[in-house]
Amino acid sequence: MQGALASARRALADGGSEPSPDALVLEAVRLAREALAPRLRAVTNLTGTVIHTNLGRALLAEEAVESVAAAMRGYGALEFDLGGGDRGDRDDIVEGLLRELTGAEAVTVVNNNAAAVVLALAALAARKEAVISHGELIEIGGAFRMPDIMKAAGCRLVAVGTTNRTHPKDYEGAIGPKTGILVKAHWSNYAITGFTKVVDEATVGEIAKRRGVPFLVDLGAGALVDLSQFGLPKEPMPGESLAAGADVVTFSGDKLLGGPQAGILVGTREAIGKIKKHPLKRALRCSKITLAALEATLRVYASGHRLAERLPVFALLTRSEADIRAACERVLPHLARFAGEAFAVGIEPCASQIGSGSLPVERLPSAALVARPVNAKGAGRAAGRLSERLRELPQPAVGRIHDGALWLDLRCLRSSEEGVLIVQLSGAAP
Ligand SMILES: *Cc1c(COP(=O)(O)O)cnc(C)c1O
């Protein structure tokens, strides 16, 4: 109420008119609602991007959700060896599972994959040169740029080859007394095609071994299982990079793995040993909440049982076009009413994205509700306004504007949310 009165006084002082008591009360209610609403609002993801970084990336398995709730409510053996009754290591919670799933000798876990890369570089190659192909100087959404990451870790970047072609001799020629590490980074969010040459991991691994230099692979998404079993394009697996000779492989917990935000490092006992001893490891370690979610997620993989149903990321990625189209048909009349006369609403084929830099060129066939302004003049603005109204719903729905129309790809609209969306669309004035 104080806020509403203050803004009314300000409006009066600026020469505005006196608000009615009803208007004052309504304004006070609006301000109170706004102050109490969580800032981390639940939203309905109708962008068609399954692992959407700005919308929180992977949805977690029920097993992980339950495990997190239990970990938050009570004490747990986080760094406690129940056998000996003394101090333990928090990495032990997931070490066995990750070793089993990747074939690694040793593992450690930090806050996210960016942290994993910085830590690996700092621990293995600080004050030395890090050799990487020009074609792999990746940027992943502004804040993660390989040259900056190397600098932050205290390494000197040595880029070899050219943007489109790098040869084994380029790596060989760059190795000298100051070389600290060879690095390969996965092209998570782009593709280089045409006249290209990439040196494969096994060849870089062989060079690294022969010249006695450690070899780091930043996989980004990193899948723990072969995705082609779900009819999805195959994404590199950490175990394959280790087999190719990498000393350390880093990947995210909340991309294709379908777990919590985390950076996972798997590798040789020697390399991981050095990484765990580095002071940055302590600064970047993750919480019991993360470890509880990660352990439960990894257990789903270890069971090997019904992964495509139990891991929501896989469930969404494998959802059939027919199923999505059926959802479009159910929601269509409600969206048409919500949008009003000024829009023609229909169902059109579209292509969902996996997201978060995973498999950048691959698209998944999907279906979208498309609201096209009837009036071509000012269509972009009208579509933008409709999109804004969807974001003003009690549970905001986020779509995308394309070609002067609003596109709602229903791939990520789960059945529990579909009813909520329909009720909200029907309840709102057109
Ligand atoms: C996504 C990605 C990162 C950053 O991982 P975060 O978990 O977001 O910190 C680093 N490298 C590659 C190749 C990536 O795809």
mmCIF file of N, CA and C in Angstrom, residues 62 87 91 100 107 199 255 261-262 293 310 319 335 341 359 386 399 406 409 418 424:
data_model
loop_
_atom_site.group_PDB
_atom_site.id
_atom_site.type_symbol
_atom_site.label_atom_id
_atom_site.label_comp_id
_atom_site.label_asym_id
_atom_site.label_seq_id
_atom_site.Cartn_x
_atom_site.Cartn_y
_atom_site.Cartn_z
ATOM 1 N N GLU A 62 13.071 -37.974 -12.176
ATOM 2 C CA GLU A 62 12.379 -37.980 -10.872
ATOM 3 C C GLU A 62 13.300 -38.492 -9.765
ATOM 4 N N ARG A 87 37.184 -38.474 7.797
ATOM 5 C CA ARG A 87 36.978 -37.650 6.626
ATOM 6 C C ARG A 87 37.066 -38.431 5.314
ATOM 7 N N ASP A 91 34.111 -36.507 -4.084
ATOM 8 C CA ASP A 91 34.110 -37.099 -5.428
ATOM 9 C C ASP A 91 33.780 -38.601 -5.390
ATOM 10 N N GLU A 100 32.684 -46.536 -14.170
ATOM 11 C CA GLU A 100 31.966 -47.628 -14.842
ATOM 12 C C GLU A 100 31.394 -47.148 -16.189
ATOM 13 N N VAL A 107 38.151 -39.699 -11.581
ATOM 14 C CA VAL A 107 37.231 -38.618 -11.945
ATOM 15 C C VAL A 107 37.220 -37.541 -10.861
ATOM 16 N N VAL A 199 42.425 -33.039 -37.403
ATOM 17 C CA VAL A 199 43.234 -34.149 -36.910
ATOM 18 C C VAL A 199 42.412 -34.866 -35.846
ATOM 19 N N LYS A 255 23.850 -30.883 -19.939
ATOM 20 C CA LYS A 255 23.526 -30.889 -21.366
ATOM 21 C C LYS A 255 22.957 -32.277 -21.695
ATOM 22 N N GLN A 261 23.587 -28.957 -13.237
ATOM 23 C CA GLN A 261 24.742 -28.187 -13.690
ATOM 24 C C GLN A 261 25.983 -28.710 -12.978
ATOM 25 N N ALA A 262 26.955 -29.154 -13.744
ATOM 26 C CA ALA A 262 28.201 -29.664 -13.181
ATOM 27 C C ALA A 262 29.214 -29.773 -14.302
ATOM 28 N N ALA A 293 21.966 -35.009 -7.072
ATOM 29 C CA ALA A 293 21.271 -35.087 -8.358
ATOM 30 C C ALA A 293 22.107 -35.866 -9.366
ATOM 31 N N ARG A 310 12.980 -42.446 -18.478
ATOM 32 C CA ARG A 310 13.327 -41.924 -17.148
ATOM 33 C C ARG A 310 14.117 -40.629 -17.209
ATOM 34 N N ARG A 319 10.564 -37.482 -28.578
ATOM 35 C CA ARG A 319 9.106 -37.353 -28.745
ATOM 36 C C ARG A 319 8.773 -37.301 -30.241
ATOM 37 N N LEU A 335 -5.602 -21.381 -28.385
ATOM 38 C CA LEU A 335 -4.678 -20.327 -28.812
ATOM 39 C C LEU A 335 -5.388 -19.384 -29.798
ATOM 40 N N GLU A 341 -9.196 -12.299 -33.479
ATOM 41 C CA GLU A 341 -9.495 -12.196 -34.917
ATOM 42 C C GLU A 341 -8.304 -11.767 -35.768
ATOM 43 N N LEU A 359 25.045 -30.944 -30.988
ATOM 44 C CA LEU A 359 24.626 -31.306 -32.335
ATOM 45 C C LEU A 359 24.043 -30.126 -33.103
ATOM 46 N N LEU A 386 1.691 -10.384 -29.283
ATOM 47 C CA LEU A 386 1.066 -11.663 -28.883
ATOM 48 C C LEU A 386 2.041 -12.490 -28.038
ATOM 49 N N GLY A 399 7.703 -18.534 -26.666
ATOM 50 C CA GLY A 399 7.811 -19.066 -28.023
ATOM 51 C C GLY A 399 8.880 -18.314 -28.775
ATOM 52 N N LEU A 406 4.264 -15.792 -34.864
ATOM 53 C CA LEU A 406 4.667 -16.390 -33.592
ATOM 54 C C LEU A 406 4.617 -17.912 -33.732
ATOM 55 N N ASP A 409 6.526 -24.244 -30.759
ATOM 56 C CA ASP A 409 6.876 -25.654 -30.976
ATOM 57 C C ASP A 409 6.502 -26.393 -29.689
ATOM 58 N N GLU A 418 0.269 -29.167 -20.350
ATOM 59 C CA GLU A 418 -0.651 -28.882 -21.445
ATOM 60 C C GLU A 418 -1.986 -28.370 -20.907
ATOM 61 N N GLN A 424 -5.092 -21.517 -18.932
ATOM 62 C CA GLN A 424 -4.652 -20.115 -18.910
ATOM 63 C C GLN A 424 -5.051 -19.377 -20.189
#
